XYZ file of C-alpha atoms in Angstrom:
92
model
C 0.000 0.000 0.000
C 1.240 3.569 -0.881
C 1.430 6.546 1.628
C -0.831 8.296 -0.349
C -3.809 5.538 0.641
C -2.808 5.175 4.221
C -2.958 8.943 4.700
C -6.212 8.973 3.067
C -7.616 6.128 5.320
C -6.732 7.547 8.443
C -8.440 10.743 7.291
C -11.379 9.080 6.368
C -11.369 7.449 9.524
C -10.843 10.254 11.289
C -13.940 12.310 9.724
C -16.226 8.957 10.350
C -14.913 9.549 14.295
C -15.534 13.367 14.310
C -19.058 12.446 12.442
C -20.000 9.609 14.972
C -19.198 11.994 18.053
C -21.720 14.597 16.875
C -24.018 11.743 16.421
C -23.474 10.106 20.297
C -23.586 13.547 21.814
C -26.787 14.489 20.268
C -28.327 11.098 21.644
C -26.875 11.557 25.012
C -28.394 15.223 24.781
C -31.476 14.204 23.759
C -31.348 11.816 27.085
C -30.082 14.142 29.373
C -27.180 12.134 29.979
C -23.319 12.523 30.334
C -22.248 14.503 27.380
C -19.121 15.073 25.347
C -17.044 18.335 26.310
C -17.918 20.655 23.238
C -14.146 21.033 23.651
C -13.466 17.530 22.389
C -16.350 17.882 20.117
C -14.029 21.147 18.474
C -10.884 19.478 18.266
C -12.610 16.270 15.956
C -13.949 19.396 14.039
C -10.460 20.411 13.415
C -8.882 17.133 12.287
C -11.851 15.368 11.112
C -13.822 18.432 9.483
C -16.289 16.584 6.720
C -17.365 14.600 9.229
C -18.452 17.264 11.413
C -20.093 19.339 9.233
C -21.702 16.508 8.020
C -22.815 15.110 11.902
C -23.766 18.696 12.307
C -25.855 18.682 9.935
C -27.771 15.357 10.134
C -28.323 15.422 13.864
C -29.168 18.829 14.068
C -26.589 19.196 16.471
C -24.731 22.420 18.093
C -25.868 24.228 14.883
C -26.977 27.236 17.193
C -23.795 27.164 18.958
C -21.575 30.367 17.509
C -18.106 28.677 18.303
C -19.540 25.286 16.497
C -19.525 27.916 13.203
C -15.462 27.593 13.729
C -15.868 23.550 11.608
C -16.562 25.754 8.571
C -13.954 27.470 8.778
C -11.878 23.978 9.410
C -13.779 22.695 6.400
C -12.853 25.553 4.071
C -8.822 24.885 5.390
C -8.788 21.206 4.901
C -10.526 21.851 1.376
C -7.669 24.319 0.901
C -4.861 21.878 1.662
C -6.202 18.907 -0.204
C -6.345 21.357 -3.405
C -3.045 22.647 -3.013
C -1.412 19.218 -1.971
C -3.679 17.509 -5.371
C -2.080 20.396 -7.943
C 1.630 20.728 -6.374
C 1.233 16.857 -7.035
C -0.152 17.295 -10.313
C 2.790 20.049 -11.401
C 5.477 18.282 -10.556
């Protein structure tokens, strides 16, 4: 296996963790149980963007929440860097 994959499946994985966390805390929410820190909830948004946005999105979850607004902003970065890193492949 090439670099290139194993860096891509431990993104994906990590986006399919960040997504899954926005999905547990919204069930624990919606139970009034023990919920994840919206600290940890930030930092998955950082490294595992996509998957934020995307739990954001489906569960409905911390939408409201002005510092949550910050995974766009990740988003946009990561989208960024996979552009740049995909054409400074492609020109050399």
């Amino acid at each position: 296996m090439s670099g290139a994959f194993i860096a891509l499946a431990v993104y994906f994985v990590l986006n399919v963790i960040s997504f899954s966390a926005y999905g547990w805390d919204k069930h624990k929410a919606v139970r009034g149980q023990w919920r994840t820190k919206e600290r940890t909830l930030l930092i998955l948004g950082l490294i595992g963007p996509w998957g934020a946005v995307a739990g954001m999105s489906m569960f409905h979850h911390k939408t409201q929440k002005p510092k949550f607004k910050l995974n766009y902003v990740f988003l946009a970065l990561h989208a960024l860097a996979i552009v740049l890193l995909v054409y400074g492949t492609l020109a050399h």
